[in-house]
Amino acid sequence: MKVVSLFLLFLYGHIFAQQVQDVDFLKAEATIQPIFSEKKVKGTVKYTFKVLQKTDSVYLDAINMQITKVALEGVQAKAEANKIWLIGPFVKDREYVAFFNYEANPKQTMYFIEDQVWTQGQGKYTSHWLPSIDDMNDKIEFDLTIAAPMGTTVMANGSLKSATERNGLTYWDWDMQQPMSSYLVAFAIGNFKKKSLTSTSGIPIDLYYHPKDSAKVEPTYRYTKVLFDFFETEIGLPYPWQNYKQVPVRDFLYAGMENTTATIFSEAFVVDSIGFNDRSYVNVNAHELAHQWFGNLVTETEGTHHWLHEGFATYYALLAEKNIYGEDYYYWKLYNSAEQLIELSEQGKGESLLNPKASSLTFYEKGAWALHILNELVGEEAFSEAIQNYLHRHQFKNVTTQDFLNEVKAVSNKDIARWEADWLQQSAFKAEQAYTSLIESDFIRDYFEATALRRIPLSEKIIQLKTALTFPNDFIGQEAIYQLDGEPISATIALYKKGFESNNLYVRQAIAMSLEIIPKQLRVEYESLLDDASYVTQEAALYLLCSQFPENRTLYLDKLKQVEGFQNKNIRQLWLYIAINSDGFSESEKKQFFQELEAYTTSKYSFEVRELAFAYMLQFKPYSEVFLRSLVNGSVHHYWRFRDVARNMLAEVMTEAAAYATVVSLLESFSEKEQNYLKSKFELK
Ligand SMILES: [Zn+2]
């Protein structure tokens, strides 16, 4: 029932823009059943809404949904491609209740990935799977019941009231007590277990994980309680929701998403204690948690004020990291983001923080900088009071930049007009002001002194570099190593030795990443990098050692034969690639290695694993059938970045006659979506 008369369209045009003023949706109680085999969703939803102004019609956003049943007395319902209309009359100040049964094949927002289903509402529309209001300004209490296959686990917004079995499914009944914007509604289904903590204030915190990753729970979620307690104290307003939960999922589109009480994040952050040193979840963990206040509790009215979400979450995550890693780290991150912002600004591409189309760099990093400077300007006490008043006054409501500024002005007698012009309105980045703030830090002054040595010949700075490598600060020590790059090796041996001896993980990593040839005199030291607690270091060292000293390959490979590396299996995949190309293994062993590497290209693995496997498999010709199938499959993946990689590689591979012939011969066996892509791209019939 998708036909609607021109008359109706005309009539609704006016209401479309103003519904938030006419109708207030209060509560949604939905039962959602994802159908894994068909990648579709069946649901029933009950909406309670209050009519604020007499009106003839009320809509809900509902994209390509088949409404199978509607119940609301005295009301007619119509489904359009993107909306469900309820045709009244509706009386001012009266509450109504409407029920729908519906089905949909969500093209986005809800994703079926192997044995998981998860949602992503921001940047997409929740109305792909749940009739709702795609407008941040209508905050609704969403109570979800998710029907999932028995044996799987569900996480969703709010607290779990019950999980009951009916008709071969488990119904997970979740309860929210406060309203939120619809982009924050979420759930995830999968094979998960959880570890439970409690914040010092008594809020339950559940940390979900895949059973195979049970040994990685501690390093992955390290500092979670510290972060939580820190935010409650620092922000000064208690955590506003019933509980907090986090779950890592496969093939996620972003680093993390701050769904209310229910953060979903990328499985790539699941690390062991070695991976933690290179790629920890701490920053994302802090960022999404900060959003529970900044974004979820107080929500922008529109994109112009997006920095109230991202700038604040970035700034508060930085404060939380300062609390854990110390002040040097805080300034180091500010310095790095300033460098990026200065570069953007110097290219004439600087953006105002109030530009709704600004880049992430602006919303996140310039936003954090603006708050850092504001905090310095008005002082910590006033800043903190303003934040508390701002959150308290507007909790569970929507906000503009002006709302925040009003609170700052109310508690501080400092004139912030200049700051507004410089940091909110102006598009260029205030580099000098940032620099003045940075050199407040002793560490940054020392670091700048170290970078100033870049212009000085090596022979004149040996003593300074030696000092920098003797009791190294992570960043200054790395800087000293980078300054050895391109210098005659005979003049640098002693300094590299100092670097190795420092036993500083990041200084040694800088050596692994920057040395292109291993001098004979450093071979033993270089070999010791294989034992470092860093998968970045191990990967670089294994590669260079095996290329430069092929006679020792078996020895090096033996050392790392049990190591997987990051979630993308960086060490394992490199290991296989080298082993396949080595003499030390039999043909049947090599065949096994090849099959293992080949399997990593398939959809049984995450796109991070697959992307790396693609790069290795490209080296082996003729291309195998499994690999070609994986490239075709990757070319229709839901995640555009990975899809582009697969498409570009497929295009390259298809220029070879043998690969082209294989793909043509397999055409019939591909899915409809894959066939359509191949046909349109390569003119196959
Ligand atoms: Zn964010």
XYZ file of C-alpha atoms and ligand atoms in Angstrom:
686
model
C 0.000 0.000 0.000
C 2.446 2.599 -1.160
C 0.226 4.774 -3.364
C -0.727 8.105 -1.953
C -2.687 10.803 -3.737
C -1.190 14.157 -4.628
C -3.765 15.727 -2.415
C -2.449 13.877 0.618
C 1.152 14.735 -0.172
C 0.193 18.383 -0.365
C -1.657 18.205 2.900
C 1.176 16.500 4.774
C 3.929 18.747 3.440
C 3.113 21.345 6.017
C 2.883 18.916 8.900
C 6.127 17.200 7.949
C 8.271 20.132 9.029
C 6.465 20.773 12.268
C 5.469 17.508 13.797
C 7.762 17.959 16.809
C 5.617 20.955 17.789
C 2.352 19.112 17.182
C 3.000 15.669 18.580
C 5.203 14.333 21.340
C 5.980 10.628 21.127
C 6.450 9.448 24.684
C 7.051 5.759 24.676
C 7.732 2.904 22.270
C 7.381 -0.713 23.317
C 8.675 -2.904 20.509
C 9.217 -6.585 19.964
C 11.798 -7.220 17.255
C 12.528 -10.539 15.635
C 15.417 -10.609 13.158
C 15.063 -13.476 10.674
C 18.665 -14.571 10.054
C 17.993 -16.735 6.991
C 16.250 -13.921 5.095
C 18.097 -10.960 6.603
C 14.806 -9.375 7.452
C 12.990 -8.217 10.542
C 9.503 -8.746 11.903
C 8.217 -6.479 14.610
C 5.333 -5.222 16.627
C 5.421 -1.822 18.212
C 3.145 0.084 20.523
C 3.509 3.858 20.542
C 2.141 6.208 23.164
C 2.001 9.803 21.983
C 0.540 13.059 23.148
C -1.036 15.499 20.714
C 0.120 19.044 21.478
C -1.806 20.848 18.747
C -5.043 19.728 17.131
C -4.047 17.937 13.952
C -5.478 15.671 11.255
C -2.504 13.400 10.877
C 0.531 12.041 12.632
C 3.451 10.215 11.032
C 6.232 7.856 11.960
C 9.304 7.327 9.803
C 9.306 3.777 8.458
C 11.456 2.981 5.450
C 10.158 0.362 3.030
C 8.073 -1.377 5.663
C 5.124 -3.618 5.093
C 2.587 -2.815 7.759
C 0.682 -5.981 8.418
C -1.630 -4.678 11.133
C -2.531 -1.344 12.714
C -4.776 -0.749 15.670
C -5.874 2.650 16.914
C -9.519 3.319 17.432
C -11.144 5.812 15.098
C -7.952 6.178 13.102
C -6.931 5.114 9.619
C -3.367 4.200 8.721
C -1.473 4.464 5.466
C 2.038 3.285 4.645
C 4.191 5.199 2.194
C 7.722 4.359 1.058
C 9.225 6.261 3.990
C 6.411 6.913 6.419
C 3.406 5.551 8.198
C 0.569 8.054 8.384
C -2.173 7.969 10.960
C -5.158 9.960 9.784
C -7.084 11.578 12.666
C -8.735 13.785 13.872
C -6.405 14.135 16.863
C -7.386 16.298 19.781
C -5.045 18.677 21.613
C -3.650 17.458 24.955
C -4.937 13.927 24.543
C -2.716 10.825 24.732
C -3.088 8.104 22.114
C -1.828 4.586 21.775
C -1.134 3.003 18.378
C -0.057 -0.581 17.577
C 1.635 -1.830 14.418
C 2.826 -5.141 13.131
C 5.411 -4.777 10.404
C 8.101 -6.443 8.346
C 11.141 -4.987 6.638
C 14.327 -5.929 4.805
C 16.671 -3.295 6.214
C 19.133 -2.119 3.564
C 21.197 -0.433 6.261
C 21.178 0.359 10.012
C 20.637 -3.331 10.874
C 23.356 -5.737 9.755
C 23.432 -9.527 9.621
C 27.057 -10.697 9.849
C 27.457 -14.474 10.085
C 25.975 -15.381 13.507
C 25.637 -11.755 14.632
C 23.047 -9.043 14.151
C 23.815 -5.485 15.213
C 22.475 -2.028 14.561
C 24.020 1.357 13.848
C 21.666 4.307 14.071
C 23.825 7.414 13.795
C 24.367 8.572 10.228
C 21.684 6.070 9.208
C 18.047 5.814 10.111
C 16.677 3.587 12.810
C 13.407 3.659 10.839
C 14.918 1.008 8.549
C 14.103 -1.553 11.231
C 11.846 0.192 13.735
C 9.062 2.687 12.915
C 10.355 5.748 14.761
C 11.074 9.440 14.409
C 14.275 10.206 12.496
C 14.633 13.508 14.282
C 16.918 14.026 17.271
C 14.422 16.480 18.776
C 11.786 13.931 19.727
C 13.093 11.977 22.680
C 11.237 8.768 23.401
C 11.484 6.048 26.030
C 12.309 2.944 23.990
C 11.679 -0.456 25.570
C 12.884 -3.218 23.282
C 12.136 -6.903 23.424
C 14.424 -8.819 21.090
C 13.518 -12.338 19.961
C 16.739 -14.202 19.201
C 17.716 -17.807 18.462
C 18.085 -19.838 21.646
C 21.685 -20.053 22.768
C 22.584 -16.578 21.520
C 22.919 -13.490 23.722
C 21.244 -10.120 23.239
C 22.391 -6.724 24.438
C 20.138 -3.664 24.077
C 19.362 -0.276 25.624
C 18.430 -0.256 29.294
C 18.258 -3.021 31.856
C 17.319 -6.621 31.228
C 14.033 -7.502 32.901
C 13.787 -11.087 31.732
C 14.837 -13.597 29.099
C 12.134 -16.161 28.419
C 11.904 -19.000 25.947
C 8.929 -19.295 23.616
C 8.547 -21.175 20.345
C 12.236 -21.949 20.035
C 13.269 -18.328 20.545
C 14.490 -16.408 23.566
C 12.698 -13.103 24.209
C 15.068 -10.636 25.838
C 13.004 -7.973 27.508
C 14.839 -4.660 28.012
C 13.628 -1.622 29.883
C 14.627 2.035 29.589
C 13.488 4.541 32.175
C 14.389 7.750 30.371
C 13.843 9.085 26.860
C 16.438 9.350 24.079
C 16.700 10.255 20.405
C 16.014 7.393 18.002
C 19.555 7.262 16.538
C 20.676 5.913 19.931
C 18.345 2.899 19.931
C 20.362 -0.273 19.445
C 20.816 -3.947 20.037
C 23.312 -6.679 19.226
C 22.793 -10.429 19.008
C 25.659 -12.896 19.029
C 27.589 -15.563 20.804
C 28.583 -13.422 23.779
C 29.472 -13.902 27.383
C 29.881 -11.032 29.812
C 31.944 -9.881 32.732
C 30.185 -7.669 35.270
C 31.598 -4.787 37.282
C 30.041 -2.101 39.435
C 31.089 1.533 39.484
C 31.995 3.106 42.802
C 28.593 4.831 42.706
C 26.852 1.468 42.253
C 26.046 1.489 38.518
C 26.232 -2.020 36.965
C 28.704 -2.263 34.062
C 28.598 -5.293 31.744
C 31.481 -6.052 29.426
C 30.534 -8.489 26.668
C 32.956 -10.669 24.743
C 33.110 -13.637 22.425
C 33.947 -16.834 24.367
C 37.062 -17.390 22.230
C 38.377 -14.058 23.536
C 37.982 -14.763 27.246
C 41.728 -14.291 27.810
C 41.506 -10.847 26.175
C 38.766 -9.423 28.387
C 41.086 -7.784 30.909
C 43.419 -6.029 28.434
C 40.556 -5.057 26.119
C 38.490 -3.436 28.852
C 41.405 -2.319 31.027
C 40.620 0.870 33.034
C 36.859 0.717 32.365
C 35.962 1.232 36.016
C 38.635 3.919 36.391
C 37.146 5.770 33.402
C 33.620 5.458 34.721
C 34.472 6.683 38.204
C 36.592 9.476 36.757
C 33.742 10.802 34.607
C 31.253 10.792 37.448
C 33.647 12.857 39.555
C 34.995 15.101 36.797
C 31.651 15.899 35.150
C 30.015 16.279 38.531
C 26.651 14.921 37.397
C 25.999 11.253 38.233
C 25.836 8.844 35.304
C 22.299 9.444 34.045
C 21.180 5.943 33.018
C 20.411 2.635 34.759
C 23.500 0.733 33.662
C 26.294 0.652 31.110
C 27.209 -2.098 28.669
C 29.678 -2.580 25.841
C 29.924 -5.200 23.130
C 32.498 -5.754 20.361
C 31.004 -6.860 17.027
C 32.266 -8.125 13.690
C 32.682 -5.783 10.693
C 31.525 -2.671 12.530
C 31.401 0.565 10.535
C 33.177 2.811 13.035
C 35.471 2.516 16.051
C 32.519 2.663 18.420
C 28.970 3.937 18.790
C 27.605 5.378 22.009
C 24.061 3.935 21.946
C 22.417 4.847 25.236
C 23.688 2.448 27.921
C 24.737 0.073 25.128
C 27.972 0.945 23.332
C 28.788 -1.199 20.313
C 32.406 -1.209 19.138
C 34.665 -2.774 16.562
C 36.065 -6.230 17.293
C 39.421 -4.867 16.078
C 39.848 -3.374 19.577
C 39.731 -6.775 21.219
C 43.373 -7.209 22.199
C 45.602 -9.269 24.423
C 48.069 -7.593 26.738
C 50.653 -7.245 23.945
C 48.142 -5.749 21.511
C 47.112 -3.374 24.290
C 50.490 -1.646 24.021
C 49.890 -0.774 20.377
C 46.172 -0.488 19.881
C 44.197 -0.210 23.078
C 40.478 0.443 23.417
C 41.012 2.963 26.232
C 40.470 6.104 24.155
C 37.367 4.810 22.361
C 36.081 3.360 25.632
C 36.383 6.805 27.240
C 34.957 8.640 24.219
C 31.766 6.555 23.961
C 31.263 6.685 27.708
C 31.591 10.494 27.713
C 28.830 10.603 25.077
C 26.422 9.090 27.598
C 26.341 12.632 29.006
C 27.400 14.680 25.962
C 25.109 13.626 23.142
C 22.814 11.164 24.855
C 21.679 13.107 27.922
C 21.825 16.487 26.143
C 21.457 16.181 22.381
C 22.102 18.718 19.612
C 19.014 20.211 17.994
C 20.762 20.030 14.607
C 24.134 19.497 12.897
C 25.285 23.079 13.526
C 25.871 22.062 17.139
C 27.511 18.711 16.466
C 30.657 19.761 18.318
C 28.556 19.618 21.512
C 28.720 15.842 20.986
C 32.082 15.114 19.388
C 34.183 17.979 20.718
C 32.997 17.264 24.251
C 33.419 13.478 24.025
C 36.927 13.946 22.600
C 37.879 16.477 25.257
C 36.558 14.421 28.153
C 38.227 11.277 26.809
C 41.457 13.255 26.777
C 40.950 14.291 30.392
C 40.274 10.670 31.317
C 43.466 9.566 29.574
C 45.383 12.296 31.368
C 44.103 10.793 34.605
C 45.531 7.398 33.557
C 48.646 8.185 31.517
C 49.623 11.548 32.941
C 49.968 15.089 31.730
C 52.706 14.477 29.124
C 50.355 12.207 27.244
C 47.587 14.796 27.403
C 49.813 17.471 25.869
C 51.247 15.037 23.361
C 47.784 14.318 21.989
C 46.861 18.000 21.929
C 50.102 18.727 20.115
C 49.381 16.049 17.516
C 45.851 17.206 16.831
C 47.103 20.802 16.610
C 49.593 19.705 13.941
C 46.777 18.187 11.871
C 44.515 21.187 12.358
C 47.300 23.585 11.413
C 47.946 21.636 8.239
C 44.264 21.736 7.293
C 44.113 25.416 8.120
C 47.244 26.262 6.105
C 45.728 24.580 3.056
C 42.866 27.037 3.432
C 40.556 24.188 4.441
C 40.016 25.223 8.048
C 36.401 24.915 9.169
C 34.258 26.725 11.705
C 33.119 24.502 14.558
C 29.578 25.611 13.795
C 29.703 24.394 10.202
C 27.273 21.460 10.107
C 29.242 19.960 7.213
C 32.644 20.160 8.930
C 34.975 17.166 8.928
C 35.510 14.820 11.859
C 38.882 16.457 12.500
C 37.088 19.744 13.154
C 34.191 18.391 15.227
C 36.391 16.106 17.308
C 39.823 17.672 17.603
C 39.150 21.350 17.079
C 36.174 20.914 19.408
C 38.438 19.453 22.085
C 40.928 22.272 21.560
C 38.188 24.873 21.924
C 37.228 23.376 25.291
C 40.851 23.106 26.425
C 41.331 26.807 25.705
C 38.004 27.760 27.270
C 38.921 25.837 30.410
C 42.205 27.766 30.597
C 40.381 31.042 30.010
C 37.617 30.787 32.605
C 39.460 28.518 35.034
C 38.713 24.976 36.081
C 36.211 25.875 38.750
C 33.962 27.995 36.544
C 34.334 25.555 33.668
C 33.248 22.662 35.801
C 30.308 24.583 37.278
C 29.141 25.617 33.808
C 29.285 22.016 32.596
C 27.228 20.793 35.531
C 24.607 23.502 35.122
C 24.434 22.923 31.384
C 23.864 19.186 31.781
C 21.468 19.555 34.652
C 19.304 22.231 33.089
C 18.954 20.478 29.733
C 19.011 16.828 30.734
C 16.918 14.569 28.493
C 16.379 17.534 26.197
C 17.984 19.122 23.156
C 20.608 21.841 23.176
C 22.297 24.489 21.073
C 25.743 26.043 21.385
C 24.053 29.094 22.876
C 22.659 26.998 25.726
C 26.195 26.003 26.657
C 27.561 29.541 26.300
C 24.796 30.911 28.517
C 25.917 28.635 31.337
C 29.541 29.672 30.920
C 28.576 33.339 30.985
C 26.422 32.811 34.063
C 29.300 31.521 36.194
C 32.287 33.441 34.828
C 32.969 37.137 34.652
C 35.584 36.568 31.947
C 34.639 37.944 28.547
C 34.417 34.985 26.210
C 33.412 36.926 23.082
C 36.977 36.717 21.682
C 37.055 32.976 22.363
C 33.718 32.538 20.557
C 35.021 34.395 17.524
C 38.390 32.583 17.492
C 37.355 29.062 18.310
C 33.721 28.647 17.326
C 33.188 30.955 14.386
C 36.543 31.399 12.715
C 37.484 28.754 10.169
C 41.278 29.064 10.534
C 42.927 27.285 13.471
C 44.460 29.591 16.097
C 47.940 28.096 15.871
C 49.750 30.692 17.936
C 47.276 30.535 20.766
C 47.535 26.743 20.711
C 51.337 26.953 20.788
C 51.264 29.319 23.766
C 49.096 26.859 25.614
C 51.246 23.842 24.679
C 54.489 25.289 25.971
C 52.966 25.515 29.428
C 54.039 21.867 29.539
C 57.673 21.114 30.473
C 57.482 17.988 28.400
C 56.361 19.855 25.267
C 59.196 22.364 25.744
C 61.678 19.468 25.964
C 60.114 17.844 22.940
C 60.358 21.061 20.918
C 64.011 21.317 21.934
C 64.528 17.798 20.621
C 62.782 18.554 17.324
C 64.892 21.705 16.948
C 67.904 19.374 16.643
C 66.543 18.166 13.277
C 68.288 21.119 11.647
C 71.660 20.396 13.249
C 74.286 18.030 11.767
C 74.587 14.695 13.548
C 78.153 15.307 14.675
C 77.024 18.346 16.662
C 74.140 16.724 18.505
C 75.508 13.325 19.550
C 75.445 14.236 23.233
C 71.881 15.515 23.162
C 70.641 12.428 21.293
C 72.490 10.151 23.657
C 70.844 11.865 26.605
C 67.440 11.571 24.927
C 67.994 7.819 24.563
C 69.405 7.173 28.002
C 66.389 7.794 30.214
C 63.932 8.093 27.418
C 60.585 9.712 27.456
C 58.568 7.645 24.907
C 58.092 10.492 22.459
C 61.427 12.277 22.820
C 63.255 8.953 22.565
C 61.387 8.160 19.358
C 62.239 11.585 17.997
C 65.947 10.905 18.661
C 65.742 7.628 16.707
C 63.984 9.267 13.756
C 66.798 11.809 13.563
C 69.262 8.984 12.841
C 67.398 8.132 9.662
C 69.512 8.721 6.546
C 72.753 9.282 8.483
C 75.838 7.140 7.716
C 75.419 3.937 9.671
C 78.942 4.032 11.120
C 78.108 7.286 12.889
C 74.854 5.998 14.352
C 75.688 2.489 15.654
C 76.412 3.664 19.185
C 73.183 5.649 19.322
C 71.090 2.763 18.023
C 72.715 0.580 20.668
C 71.617 3.104 23.272
C 68.122 2.930 21.830
C 68.051 -0.860 22.056
C 69.443 -0.766 25.589
C 66.825 1.740 26.709
C 64.353 -1.134 26.839
C 61.686 1.420 26.023
C 59.037 -0.317 23.931
C 58.289 2.744 21.813
C 61.906 3.709 21.221
C 62.637 0.153 20.098
C 59.525 0.247 17.944
C 60.832 3.414 16.280
C 63.996 1.484 15.403
C 61.946 -1.385 13.969
C 59.851 0.996 11.913
C 62.647 3.211 10.606
C 65.663 0.998 9.909
C 65.529 -0.215 6.317
C 68.736 -2.216 6.419
C 69.994 -4.021 9.505
C 73.692 -3.244 9.991
C 75.692 -6.390 10.803
C 76.875 -4.834 14.056
C 73.236 -4.521 15.220
C 71.970 -7.873 14.133
C 71.828 -9.452 17.570
C 70.062 -6.428 19.055
C 67.684 -6.313 16.125
C 66.813 -9.991 16.566
C 65.766 -9.244 20.138
C 62.910 -7.104 18.732
C 61.082 -10.353 17.971
C 60.572 -10.675 21.727
C 59.173 -7.173 22.250
C 55.655 -6.845 23.628
C 54.391 -5.098 20.501
C 52.821 -6.688 17.444
C 53.801 -3.666 15.383
C 57.445 -4.200 16.314
C 57.291 -7.966 15.863
C 55.757 -7.680 12.400
C 58.318 -5.167 11.129
C 61.218 -7.115 12.660
C 60.115 -10.508 11.338
C 59.762 -9.157 7.832
C 63.119 -7.405 7.707
C 65.050 -10.198 9.399
C 63.639 -12.835 7.040
C 64.363 -10.762 3.945
C 67.861 -9.857 4.983
C 68.995 -13.111 6.534
C 67.101 -15.841 4.623
C 69.497 -18.464 5.978
C 67.996 -17.870 9.428
C 64.340 -17.823 8.420
C 63.489 -21.093 10.109
C 64.885 -19.765 13.362
C 62.875 -16.542 13.180
C 59.712 -18.297 12.076
C 60.065 -20.810 14.849
C 60.115 -18.018 17.376
C 56.756 -16.590 16.287
C 55.001 -19.720 15.120
C 52.373 -19.556 17.877
C 51.679 -15.850 17.565
C 48.522 -14.498 15.972
C 49.007 -10.751 16.538
C 46.167 -8.264 16.346
C 42.606 -9.219 15.543
C 43.585 -9.059 11.828
C 46.183 -11.784 12.506
C 49.014 -9.576 11.243
C 51.770 -11.778 12.636
C 50.193 -15.062 11.595
C 49.513 -13.906 8.064
C 53.030 -12.566 7.559
C 54.353 -15.801 9.034
C 52.379 -17.874 6.517
C 53.444 -15.692 3.624
C 57.119 -16.046 4.512
C 56.811 -19.771 5.231
C 55.204 -20.412 1.838
C 58.204 -18.694 0.265
C 60.825 -20.529 2.331
C 62.885 -23.637 1.712
C 62.562 -24.941 5.235
C 59.137 -26.555 4.713
C 57.855 -29.503 2.692
C 55.499 -29.020 -0.250
C 52.597 -30.466 1.705
C 53.271 -28.113 4.611
C 53.391 -25.183 2.221
C 50.127 -26.282 0.674
C 48.555 -26.265 4.122
C 49.926 -22.775 4.828
C 48.560 -21.559 1.522
C 45.123 -22.932 2.294
C 45.133 -21.265 5.688
C 46.062 -17.899 4.184
C 43.499 -18.358 1.435
C 40.790 -19.110 3.997
C 41.475 -15.756 5.669
C 40.150 -14.029 2.525
C 36.687 -15.545 2.966
C 33.624 -14.121 4.662
C 34.134 -16.464 7.612
C 36.591 -13.810 8.825
C 36.278 -10.124 9.625
C 37.059 -7.571 6.954
C 40.251 -6.620 8.801
C 41.563 -10.187 8.442
C 40.347 -10.406 4.848
C 41.869 -7.127 3.726
C 45.311 -8.211 4.880
C 44.904 -11.679 3.364
C 43.914 -10.084 0.035
C 47.206 -8.199 -0.068
C 49.201 -11.393 0.505
C 47.158 -13.529 -1.888
C 47.696 -11.004 -4.658
C 51.326 -12.169 -4.685
C 50.440 -15.734 -5.695
C 49.644 -16.396 -9.346
C 47.665 -17.884 -10.924
C 44.942 -16.590 -8.614
C 43.081 -19.322 -6.810
C 39.349 -19.811 -7.107
C 38.817 -19.236 -3.396
C 40.628 -15.913 -3.582
C 38.679 -14.777 -6.651
C 35.406 -15.705 -4.965
C 36.457 -13.723 -1.890
C 37.253 -10.649 -3.975
C 33.855 -10.813 -5.656
C 32.177 -11.285 -2.306
C 34.148 -8.402 -0.780
C 33.046 -6.176 -3.674
C 29.481 -6.183 -2.346
C 30.377 -5.877 1.359
C 28.339 -3.439 3.488
C 31.389 -1.512 4.638
C 32.377 0.890 1.880
C 36.044 1.174 2.774
C 36.605 -2.564 2.564
C 34.302 -2.834 -0.447
C 36.464 -0.275 -2.287
C 39.630 -2.231 -1.517
C 38.031 -5.433 -2.840
C 36.658 -3.689 -5.933
C 39.985 -2.122 -6.821
C 41.790 -5.427 -6.421
C 39.154 -7.283 -8.398
C 39.457 -4.764 -11.228
C 43.226 -5.284 -11.250
C 42.939 -9.060 -11.154
C 40.313 -9.146 -13.902
C 42.760 -7.610 -16.374
C 44.426 -11.024 -16.445
C 42.899 -13.446 -18.900
C 43.119 -16.508 -16.643
C 41.417 -14.800 -13.703
C 38.768 -13.327 -15.976
C 38.028 -16.768 -17.437
C 37.722 -18.297 -13.953
C 35.296 -15.612 -12.776
C 33.202 -16.046 -15.950
C 33.070 -19.809 -15.414
C 31.900 -19.283 -11.801
C 29.325 -16.624 -12.613
C 26.240 -18.759 -12.043
C 27.419 -19.782 -8.594
C 27.602 -16.229 -7.238
C 24.773 -14.628 -5.288
C 22.378 -12.360 -7.148
C 24.002 -9.257 -5.682
C 27.485 -10.473 -6.653
C 26.325 -11.378 -10.167
C 24.736 -7.966 -10.614
C 27.945 -6.264 -9.604
C 30.065 -8.414 -11.942
C 27.679 -7.902 -14.828
C 27.540 -4.145 -14.474
C 31.253 -3.715 -13.846
C 32.797 -6.141 -16.291
C 30.041 -6.394 -18.894
C 29.578 -10.090 -18.290
C 26.414 -11.775 -19.540
Zn 31.842 10.371 19.190
